[in-house]
Coordinates of C-alpha atoms and ligand atoms in Angstrom, one line a residue:
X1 CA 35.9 41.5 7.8
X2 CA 37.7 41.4 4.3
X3 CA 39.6 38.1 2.9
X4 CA 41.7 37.8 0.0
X5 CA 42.6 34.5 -0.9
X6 CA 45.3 35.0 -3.9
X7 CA 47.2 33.2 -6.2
X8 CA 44.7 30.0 -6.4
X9 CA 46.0 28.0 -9.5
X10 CA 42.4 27.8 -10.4
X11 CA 39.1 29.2 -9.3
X12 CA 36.2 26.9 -10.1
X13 CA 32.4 27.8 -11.3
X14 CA 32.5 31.5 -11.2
X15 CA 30.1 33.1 -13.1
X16 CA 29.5 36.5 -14.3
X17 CA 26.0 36.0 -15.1
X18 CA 24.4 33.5 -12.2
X19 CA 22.0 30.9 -13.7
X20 CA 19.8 29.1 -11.4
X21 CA 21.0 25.9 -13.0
X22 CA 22.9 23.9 -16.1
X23 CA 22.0 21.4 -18.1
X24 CA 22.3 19.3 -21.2
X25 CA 25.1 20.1 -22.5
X26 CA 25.9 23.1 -20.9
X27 CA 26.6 20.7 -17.9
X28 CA 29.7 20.1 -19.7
X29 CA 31.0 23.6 -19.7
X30 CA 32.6 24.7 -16.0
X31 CA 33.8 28.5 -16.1
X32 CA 37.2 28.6 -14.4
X33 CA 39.8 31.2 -13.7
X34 CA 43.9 30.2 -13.8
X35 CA 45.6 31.7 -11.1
X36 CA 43.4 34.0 -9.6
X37 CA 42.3 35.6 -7.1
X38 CA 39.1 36.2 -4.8
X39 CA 38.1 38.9 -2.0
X40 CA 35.8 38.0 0.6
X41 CA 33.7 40.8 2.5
X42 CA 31.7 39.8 5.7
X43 CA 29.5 36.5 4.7
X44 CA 29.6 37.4 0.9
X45 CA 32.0 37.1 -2.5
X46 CA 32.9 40.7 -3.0
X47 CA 34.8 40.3 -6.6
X48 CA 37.1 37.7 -8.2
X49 CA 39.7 37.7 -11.2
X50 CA 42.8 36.7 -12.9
X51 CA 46.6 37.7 -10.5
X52 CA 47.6 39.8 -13.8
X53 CA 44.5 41.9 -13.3
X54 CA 44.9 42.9 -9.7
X55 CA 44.7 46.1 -8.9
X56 CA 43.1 45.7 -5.5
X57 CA 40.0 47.1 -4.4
X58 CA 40.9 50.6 -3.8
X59 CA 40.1 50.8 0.2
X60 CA 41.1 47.5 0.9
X61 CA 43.2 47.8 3.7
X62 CA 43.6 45.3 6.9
X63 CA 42.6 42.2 4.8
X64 CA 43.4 38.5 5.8
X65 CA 45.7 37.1 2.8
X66 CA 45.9 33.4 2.6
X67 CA 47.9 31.9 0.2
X68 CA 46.4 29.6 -2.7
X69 CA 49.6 28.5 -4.4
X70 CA 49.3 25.6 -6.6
X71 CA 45.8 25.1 -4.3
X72 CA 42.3 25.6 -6.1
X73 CA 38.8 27.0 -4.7
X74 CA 35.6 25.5 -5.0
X75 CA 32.3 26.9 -4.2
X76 CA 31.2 24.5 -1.5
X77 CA 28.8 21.8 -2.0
X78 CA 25.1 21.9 -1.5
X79 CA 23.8 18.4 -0.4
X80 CA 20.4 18.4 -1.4
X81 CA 19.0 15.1 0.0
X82 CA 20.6 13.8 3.5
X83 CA 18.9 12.2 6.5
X84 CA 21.5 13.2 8.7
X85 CA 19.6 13.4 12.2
X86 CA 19.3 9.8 13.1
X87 CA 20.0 7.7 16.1
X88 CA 22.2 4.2 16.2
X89 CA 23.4 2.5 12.8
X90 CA 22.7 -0.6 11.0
X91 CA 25.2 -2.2 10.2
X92 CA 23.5 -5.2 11.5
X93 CA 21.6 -4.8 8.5
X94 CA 24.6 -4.1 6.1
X95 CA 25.7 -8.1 7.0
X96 CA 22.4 -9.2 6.7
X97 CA 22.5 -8.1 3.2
X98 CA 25.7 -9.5 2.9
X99 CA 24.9 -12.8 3.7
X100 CA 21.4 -12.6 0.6
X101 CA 18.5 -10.5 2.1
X102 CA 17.3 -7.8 0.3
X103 CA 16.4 -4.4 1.6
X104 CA 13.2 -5.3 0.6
X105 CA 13.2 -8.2 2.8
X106 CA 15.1 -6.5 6.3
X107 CA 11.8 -3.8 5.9
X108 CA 9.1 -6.5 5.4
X109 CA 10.5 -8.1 9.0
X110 CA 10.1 -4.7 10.5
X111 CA 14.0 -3.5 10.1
X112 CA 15.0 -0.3 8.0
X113 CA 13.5 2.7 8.2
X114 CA 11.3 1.0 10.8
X115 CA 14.5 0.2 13.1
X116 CA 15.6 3.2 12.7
X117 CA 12.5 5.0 13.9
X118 CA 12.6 2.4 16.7
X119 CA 15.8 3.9 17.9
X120 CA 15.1 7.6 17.5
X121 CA 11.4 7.7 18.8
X122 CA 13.3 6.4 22.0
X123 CA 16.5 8.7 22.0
X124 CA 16.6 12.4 23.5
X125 CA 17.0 15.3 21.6
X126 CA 20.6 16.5 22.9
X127 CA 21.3 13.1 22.1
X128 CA 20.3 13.7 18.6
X129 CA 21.5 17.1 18.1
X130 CA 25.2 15.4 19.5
X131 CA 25.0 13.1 17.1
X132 CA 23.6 14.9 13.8
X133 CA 26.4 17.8 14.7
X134 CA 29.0 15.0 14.4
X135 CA 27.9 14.4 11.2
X136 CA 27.4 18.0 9.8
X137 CA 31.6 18.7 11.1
X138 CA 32.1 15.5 9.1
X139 CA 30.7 16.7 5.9
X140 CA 31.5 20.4 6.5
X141 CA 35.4 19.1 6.2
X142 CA 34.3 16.7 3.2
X143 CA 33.7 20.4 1.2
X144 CA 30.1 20.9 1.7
X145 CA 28.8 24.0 2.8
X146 CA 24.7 23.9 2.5
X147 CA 22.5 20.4 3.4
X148 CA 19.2 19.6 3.1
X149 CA 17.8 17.6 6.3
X150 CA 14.9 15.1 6.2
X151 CA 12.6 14.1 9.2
X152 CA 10.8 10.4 8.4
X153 CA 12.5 8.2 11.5
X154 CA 9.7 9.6 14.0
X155 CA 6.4 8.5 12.1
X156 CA 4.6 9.5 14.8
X157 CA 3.3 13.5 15.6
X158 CA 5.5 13.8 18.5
X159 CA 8.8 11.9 17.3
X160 CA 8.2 13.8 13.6
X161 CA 8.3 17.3 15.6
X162 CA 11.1 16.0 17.8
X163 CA 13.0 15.8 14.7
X164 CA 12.1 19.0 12.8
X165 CA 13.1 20.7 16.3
X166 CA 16.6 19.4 16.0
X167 CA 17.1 20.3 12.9
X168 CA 15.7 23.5 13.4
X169 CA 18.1 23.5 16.8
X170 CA 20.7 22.7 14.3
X171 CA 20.4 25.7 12.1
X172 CA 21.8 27.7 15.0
X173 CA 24.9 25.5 16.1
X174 CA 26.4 25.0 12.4
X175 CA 28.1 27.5 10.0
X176 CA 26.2 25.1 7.4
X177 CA 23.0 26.7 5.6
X178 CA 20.2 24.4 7.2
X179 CA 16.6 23.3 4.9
X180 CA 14.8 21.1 6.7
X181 CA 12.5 18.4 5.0
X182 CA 9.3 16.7 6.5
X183 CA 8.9 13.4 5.4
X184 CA 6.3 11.8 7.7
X185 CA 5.6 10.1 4.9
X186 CA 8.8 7.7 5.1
X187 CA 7.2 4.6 5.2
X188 CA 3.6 3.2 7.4
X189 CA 4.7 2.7 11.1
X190 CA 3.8 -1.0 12.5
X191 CA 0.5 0.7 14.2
X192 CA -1.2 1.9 11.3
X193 CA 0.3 -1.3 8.9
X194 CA -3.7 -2.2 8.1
X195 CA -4.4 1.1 8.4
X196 CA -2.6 2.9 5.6
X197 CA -5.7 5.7 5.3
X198 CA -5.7 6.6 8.9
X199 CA -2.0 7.2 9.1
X200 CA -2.2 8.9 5.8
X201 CA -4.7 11.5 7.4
X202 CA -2.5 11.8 10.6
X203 CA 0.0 13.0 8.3
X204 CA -2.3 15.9 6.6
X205 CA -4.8 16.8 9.5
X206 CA -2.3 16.2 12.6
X207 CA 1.2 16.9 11.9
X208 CA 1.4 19.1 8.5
X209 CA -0.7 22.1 10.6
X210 CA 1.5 21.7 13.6
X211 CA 4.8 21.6 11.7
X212 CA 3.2 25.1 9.3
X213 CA 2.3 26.6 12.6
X214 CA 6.0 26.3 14.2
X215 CA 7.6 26.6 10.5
X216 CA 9.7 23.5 10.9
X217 CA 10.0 22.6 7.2
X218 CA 10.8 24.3 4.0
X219 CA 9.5 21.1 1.9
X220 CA 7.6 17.7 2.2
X221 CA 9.0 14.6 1.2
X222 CA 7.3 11.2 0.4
X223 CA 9.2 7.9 -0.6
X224 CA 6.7 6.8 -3.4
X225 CA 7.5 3.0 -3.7
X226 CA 5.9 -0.3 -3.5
X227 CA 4.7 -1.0 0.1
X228 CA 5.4 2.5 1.0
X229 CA 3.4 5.3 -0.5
X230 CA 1.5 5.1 -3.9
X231 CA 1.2 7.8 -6.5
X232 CA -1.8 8.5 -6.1
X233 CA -1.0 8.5 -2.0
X234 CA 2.3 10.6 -2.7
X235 CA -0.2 13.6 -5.1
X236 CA -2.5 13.6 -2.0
X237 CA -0.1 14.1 0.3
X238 CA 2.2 16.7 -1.5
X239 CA -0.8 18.5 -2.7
X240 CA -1.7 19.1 1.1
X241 CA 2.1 19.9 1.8
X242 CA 1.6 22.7 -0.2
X243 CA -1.6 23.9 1.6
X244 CA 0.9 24.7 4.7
X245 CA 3.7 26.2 2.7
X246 CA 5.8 23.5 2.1
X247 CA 7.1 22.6 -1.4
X248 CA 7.2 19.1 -2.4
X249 CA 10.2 16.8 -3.1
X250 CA 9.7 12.4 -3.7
X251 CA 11.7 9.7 -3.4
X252 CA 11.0 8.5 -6.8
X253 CA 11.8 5.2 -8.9
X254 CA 14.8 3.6 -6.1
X255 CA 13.5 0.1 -5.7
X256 CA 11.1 -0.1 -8.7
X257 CA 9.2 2.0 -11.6
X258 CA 6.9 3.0 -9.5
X259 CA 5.3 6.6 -10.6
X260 CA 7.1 8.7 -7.9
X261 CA 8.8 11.4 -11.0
X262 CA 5.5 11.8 -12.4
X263 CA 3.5 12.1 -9.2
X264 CA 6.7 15.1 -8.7
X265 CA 6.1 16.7 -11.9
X266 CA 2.3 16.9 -11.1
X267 CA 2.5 18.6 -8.0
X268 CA 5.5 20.7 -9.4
X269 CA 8.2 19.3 -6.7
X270 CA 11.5 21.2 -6.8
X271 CA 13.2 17.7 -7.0
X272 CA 12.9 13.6 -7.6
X273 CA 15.2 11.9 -6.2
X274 CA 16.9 8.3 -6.7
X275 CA 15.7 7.3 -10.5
X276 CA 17.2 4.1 -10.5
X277 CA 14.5 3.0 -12.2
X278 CA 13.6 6.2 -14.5
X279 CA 12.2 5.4 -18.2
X280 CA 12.0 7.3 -21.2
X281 CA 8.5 8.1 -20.2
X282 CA 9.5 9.8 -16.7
X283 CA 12.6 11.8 -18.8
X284 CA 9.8 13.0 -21.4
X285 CA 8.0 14.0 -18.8
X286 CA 11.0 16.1 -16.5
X287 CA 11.4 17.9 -20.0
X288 CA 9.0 19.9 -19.6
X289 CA 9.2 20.9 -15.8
X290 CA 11.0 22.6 -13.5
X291 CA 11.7 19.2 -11.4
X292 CA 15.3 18.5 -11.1
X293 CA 16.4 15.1 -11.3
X294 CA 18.8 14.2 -8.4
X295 CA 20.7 11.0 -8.1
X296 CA 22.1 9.8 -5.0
X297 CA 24.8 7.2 -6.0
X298 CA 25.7 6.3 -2.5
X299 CA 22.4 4.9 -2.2
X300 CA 22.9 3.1 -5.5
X301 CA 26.1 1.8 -5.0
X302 CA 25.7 0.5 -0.7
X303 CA 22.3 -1.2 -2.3
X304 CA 23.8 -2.4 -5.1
X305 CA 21.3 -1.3 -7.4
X306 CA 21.0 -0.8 -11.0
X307 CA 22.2 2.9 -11.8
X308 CA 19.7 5.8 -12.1
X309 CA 20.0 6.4 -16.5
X310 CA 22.5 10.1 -15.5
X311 CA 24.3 9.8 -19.1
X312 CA 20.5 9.3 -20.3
X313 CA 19.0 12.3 -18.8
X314 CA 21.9 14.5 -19.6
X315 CA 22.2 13.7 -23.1
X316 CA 18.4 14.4 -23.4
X317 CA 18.6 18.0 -22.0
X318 CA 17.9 17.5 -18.7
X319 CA 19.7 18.8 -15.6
X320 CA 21.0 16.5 -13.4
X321 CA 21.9 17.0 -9.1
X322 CA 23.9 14.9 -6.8
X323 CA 23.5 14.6 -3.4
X324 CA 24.9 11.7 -0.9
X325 CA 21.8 10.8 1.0
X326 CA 23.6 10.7 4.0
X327 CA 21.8 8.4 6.4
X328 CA 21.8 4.9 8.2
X329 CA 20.8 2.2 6.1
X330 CA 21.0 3.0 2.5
X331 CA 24.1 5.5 2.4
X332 CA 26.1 5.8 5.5
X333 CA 28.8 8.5 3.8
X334 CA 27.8 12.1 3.8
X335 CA 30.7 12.4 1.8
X336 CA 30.4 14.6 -1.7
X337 CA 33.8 13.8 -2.9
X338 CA 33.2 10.3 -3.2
X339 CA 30.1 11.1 -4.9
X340 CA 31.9 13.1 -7.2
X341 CA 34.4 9.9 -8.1
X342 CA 31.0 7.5 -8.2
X343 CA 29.4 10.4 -10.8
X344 CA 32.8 9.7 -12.9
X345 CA 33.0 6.3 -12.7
X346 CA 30.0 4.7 -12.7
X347 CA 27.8 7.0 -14.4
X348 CA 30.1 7.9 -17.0
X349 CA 29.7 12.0 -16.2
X350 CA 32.9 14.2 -16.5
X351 CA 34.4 15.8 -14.0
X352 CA 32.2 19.2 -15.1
X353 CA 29.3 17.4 -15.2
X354 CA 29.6 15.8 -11.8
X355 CA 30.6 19.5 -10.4
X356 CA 28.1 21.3 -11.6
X357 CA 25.8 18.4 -10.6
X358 CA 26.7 18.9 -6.6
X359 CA 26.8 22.7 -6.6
X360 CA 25.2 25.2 -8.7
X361 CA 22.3 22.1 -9.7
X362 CA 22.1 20.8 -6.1
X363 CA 22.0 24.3 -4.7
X364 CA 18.5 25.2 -7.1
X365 CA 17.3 21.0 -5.3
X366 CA 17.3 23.3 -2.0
X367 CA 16.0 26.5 -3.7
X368 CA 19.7 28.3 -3.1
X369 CA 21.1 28.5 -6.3
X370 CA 20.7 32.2 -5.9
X371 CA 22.5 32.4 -2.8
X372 CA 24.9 29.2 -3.2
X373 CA 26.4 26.8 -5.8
X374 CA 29.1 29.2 -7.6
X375 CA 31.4 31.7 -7.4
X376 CA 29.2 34.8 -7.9
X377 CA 29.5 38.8 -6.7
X378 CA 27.1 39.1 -3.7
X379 CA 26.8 35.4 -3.4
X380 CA 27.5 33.9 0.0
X381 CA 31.2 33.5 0.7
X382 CA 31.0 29.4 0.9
X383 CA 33.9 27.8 -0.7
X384 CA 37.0 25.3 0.0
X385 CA 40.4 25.6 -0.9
X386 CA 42.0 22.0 -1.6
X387 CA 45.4 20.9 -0.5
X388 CA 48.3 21.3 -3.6
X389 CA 46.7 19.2 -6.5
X390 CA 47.7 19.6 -10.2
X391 CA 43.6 19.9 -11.1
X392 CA 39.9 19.8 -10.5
X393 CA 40.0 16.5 -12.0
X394 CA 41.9 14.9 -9.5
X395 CA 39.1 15.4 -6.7
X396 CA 36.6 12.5 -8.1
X397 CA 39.6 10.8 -10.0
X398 CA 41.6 10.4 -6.0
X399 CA 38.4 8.2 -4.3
X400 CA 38.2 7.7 -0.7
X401 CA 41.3 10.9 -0.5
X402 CA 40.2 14.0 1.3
X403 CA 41.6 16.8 -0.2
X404 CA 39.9 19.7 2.0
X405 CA 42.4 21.8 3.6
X406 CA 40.6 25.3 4.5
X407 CA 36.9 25.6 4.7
X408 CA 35.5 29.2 4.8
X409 CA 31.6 29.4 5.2
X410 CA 29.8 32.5 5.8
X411 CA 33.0 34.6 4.9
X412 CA 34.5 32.7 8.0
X413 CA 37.7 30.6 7.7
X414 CA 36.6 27.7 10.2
X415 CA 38.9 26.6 13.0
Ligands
NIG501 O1 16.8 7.7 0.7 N1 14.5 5.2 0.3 C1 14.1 5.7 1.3 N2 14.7 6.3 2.3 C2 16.2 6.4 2.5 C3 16.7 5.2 3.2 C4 16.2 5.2 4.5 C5 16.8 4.1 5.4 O2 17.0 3.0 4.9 O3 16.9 4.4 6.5 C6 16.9 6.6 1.2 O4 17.5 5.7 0.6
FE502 FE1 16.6 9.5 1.1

């Protein structure tokens, strides 16, 4: 199967020499081609270049041609950091809030992440695979072509597997690329409330060798926060995550400055994510790892929160990855677009850095950045072709628009 999608007014992130990620102020430069072109063969990017330099590839007969006029390509997104199989919502909670509680204050009376698990520990799994595909057609036609999926609503052996199974389910009914996440370690279920220890060794003893033995995750999660998981709890339990294989990622510094990033540069996690409340200590300490720092500003911005220091870490040489953190009660949008606008507004990143924030950066959060996150040769064929717009800048600068017209994943032009 060979695609040639010509005449795009411009290409975005191609690269002739694929880096597993940017940053400093590299994350200002974004390669681009004007009007160009790029071929397509079976599920991988065969070749890319400029109209004037088309000479076709010799044997390429019987090709699909579609049309990029005035349009541009993007590689697609990789969302790093979603919790996207789920059951109900909250917006219950969302008034609530409203009206003066604090996130802090729903959890303490037993609402959040313990509502949610209420729900799913009750709901069946083709209810939840409904559901979470829903959601993954959603994002797919918000642009993104690779998500990261967290368990952490069971908190109990058998709802924590339920969950990993659906996701694993999921894998096979989605042209998305699937990583899956355990995060049994979401927050201390009612049950084991004066108990942390004993739920803690559930975690490590019960479900991490059931979850290695059925592979079910790629990585191990733990929300490191005041009456969640402590540093010390979140080392312990990402140091046994690694035992069975998986590699360890934290929610770090959301509510408070709490020790998650440095509890993720200890145990070498791939990513930290949140960092609202990120110091200079945390940013010496990500210098000098191979941690990447991911904020999730629709997290920040439905929570009103203070905004994780982006300009901050950037400036200082670090890389920085976006991701939406798709799920029911702290960021019910899946949608990278808007993320892209809430990088360029809020945080003060430009369009290049916000880009290369929620592909090529977002893609090495998943361990893909070899496979996904630019136009490459022998890279997987994921990318989106916009509807006519006059730049890349207008994607974050035209919030709340959905610009998506053609999503090809996998080489495949989806229906
Ligand atoms: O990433 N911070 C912890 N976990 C989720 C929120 C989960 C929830 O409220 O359901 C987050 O924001
Ligand atoms: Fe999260």
């Amino acid at each position: 199967m060979k695609l040639l999608v010509k005449n795009i007014k411009t290409l975005v992130q191609t690269e002739e020499n694929p880096k597993l990620k940017v940053f400093g102020k590299d994350m200002k430069n974004l390669s681009c081609i004007e009007n160009a072109w790029l071929a397509i063969e079976n599920d991988k990017i065969a070749g890319f270049g400029k109209m004037d330099d088309w000479e076709g590839i010799s044997d390429w007969t019987n090709l699909t041609i579609i049309d990029a006029t005035d349009k541009i390509v993007m590689p697609s997104y990789c969302d790093s950091h979603t919790h996207i199989v789920y059951a109900g919502s909250r917006e219950g909670e969302f008034v609530d809030r409203i009206n003066g509680l604090t996130y802090e204050q729903i959890f303490e009376r037993g609402g959040g992440i313990l509502n949610s698990a209420k729900k799913l520990q009750e709901a069946a799994e083709e209810e939840l695979i409904e559901s979470a595909l829903k959601r993954l057609n959603e994002i797919m036609w918000q642009g993104t072509g690779a998500v990261e999926i967290k368990s952490g609503y069971g908190l109990s052996t058998e709802a924590e597997l339920k969950m990993l199974r659906v996701i694993k389910k999921l894998k096979t009914l989605t042209p998305l690329t699937i990583k899956a996440t355990f995060l049994g370690a979401h927050a201390v279920p009612a049950e084991y409330k004066n108990d942390k220890r004993k739920y803690i060794d559930l975690l490590i003893n019960e479900m991490m060798p059931k979850i290695a033995q059925e592979k079910l995750a790629d990585y191990c999660d733990v929300f490191c926060e005041q009456n969640y998981f402590t540093k010390e709890e979140t080392i312990e339990i990402l140091t046994a995550a690694k035992k069975f294989g998986m590699t360890p990622k934290v929610h770090a510094e959301q509510l408070s400055n709490f020790g998650g990033v440095l509890a993720g540069v200890e145990v070498e996690a791939i990513s930290v994510d949140h960092l609202e409340f990120v110091g200079d200590k945390e940013i010496e300490a990500l210098k000098n790892s191979k941690t990447m720092p991911t904020i999730l500003p629709g997290a920040a911005f439905f929570l009103n929160l203070p905004l994780p220091p982006a300009r901050k870490m950037i400036d200082a040489g670090l890389p920085v990855a976006v991701a939406s953190d798709y799920n029911p009660g702290s960021s019910p949008s899946g949608n990278m677009n808007f993320m892209l606008s809430l990088c360029c507004v809020q945080y003060k990143m430009t369009p290049e850095e916000a880009i290369n924030a929620a592909t090529i950066n977002s893609a090495y959060a998943m361990d893909l950045s070899k496979t996904h996150g630019s136009i490459a040769i022998g890279k997987q064929a994921n990318v989106f072709i916009t509807k006519e717009i006059p730049s890349y800048a207008f994607i974050p600068y035209s919030f709340g628009s959905n610009l998506v017209e053609t999503v090809i994943l996998g080489g495949k032009v989806i229906d």
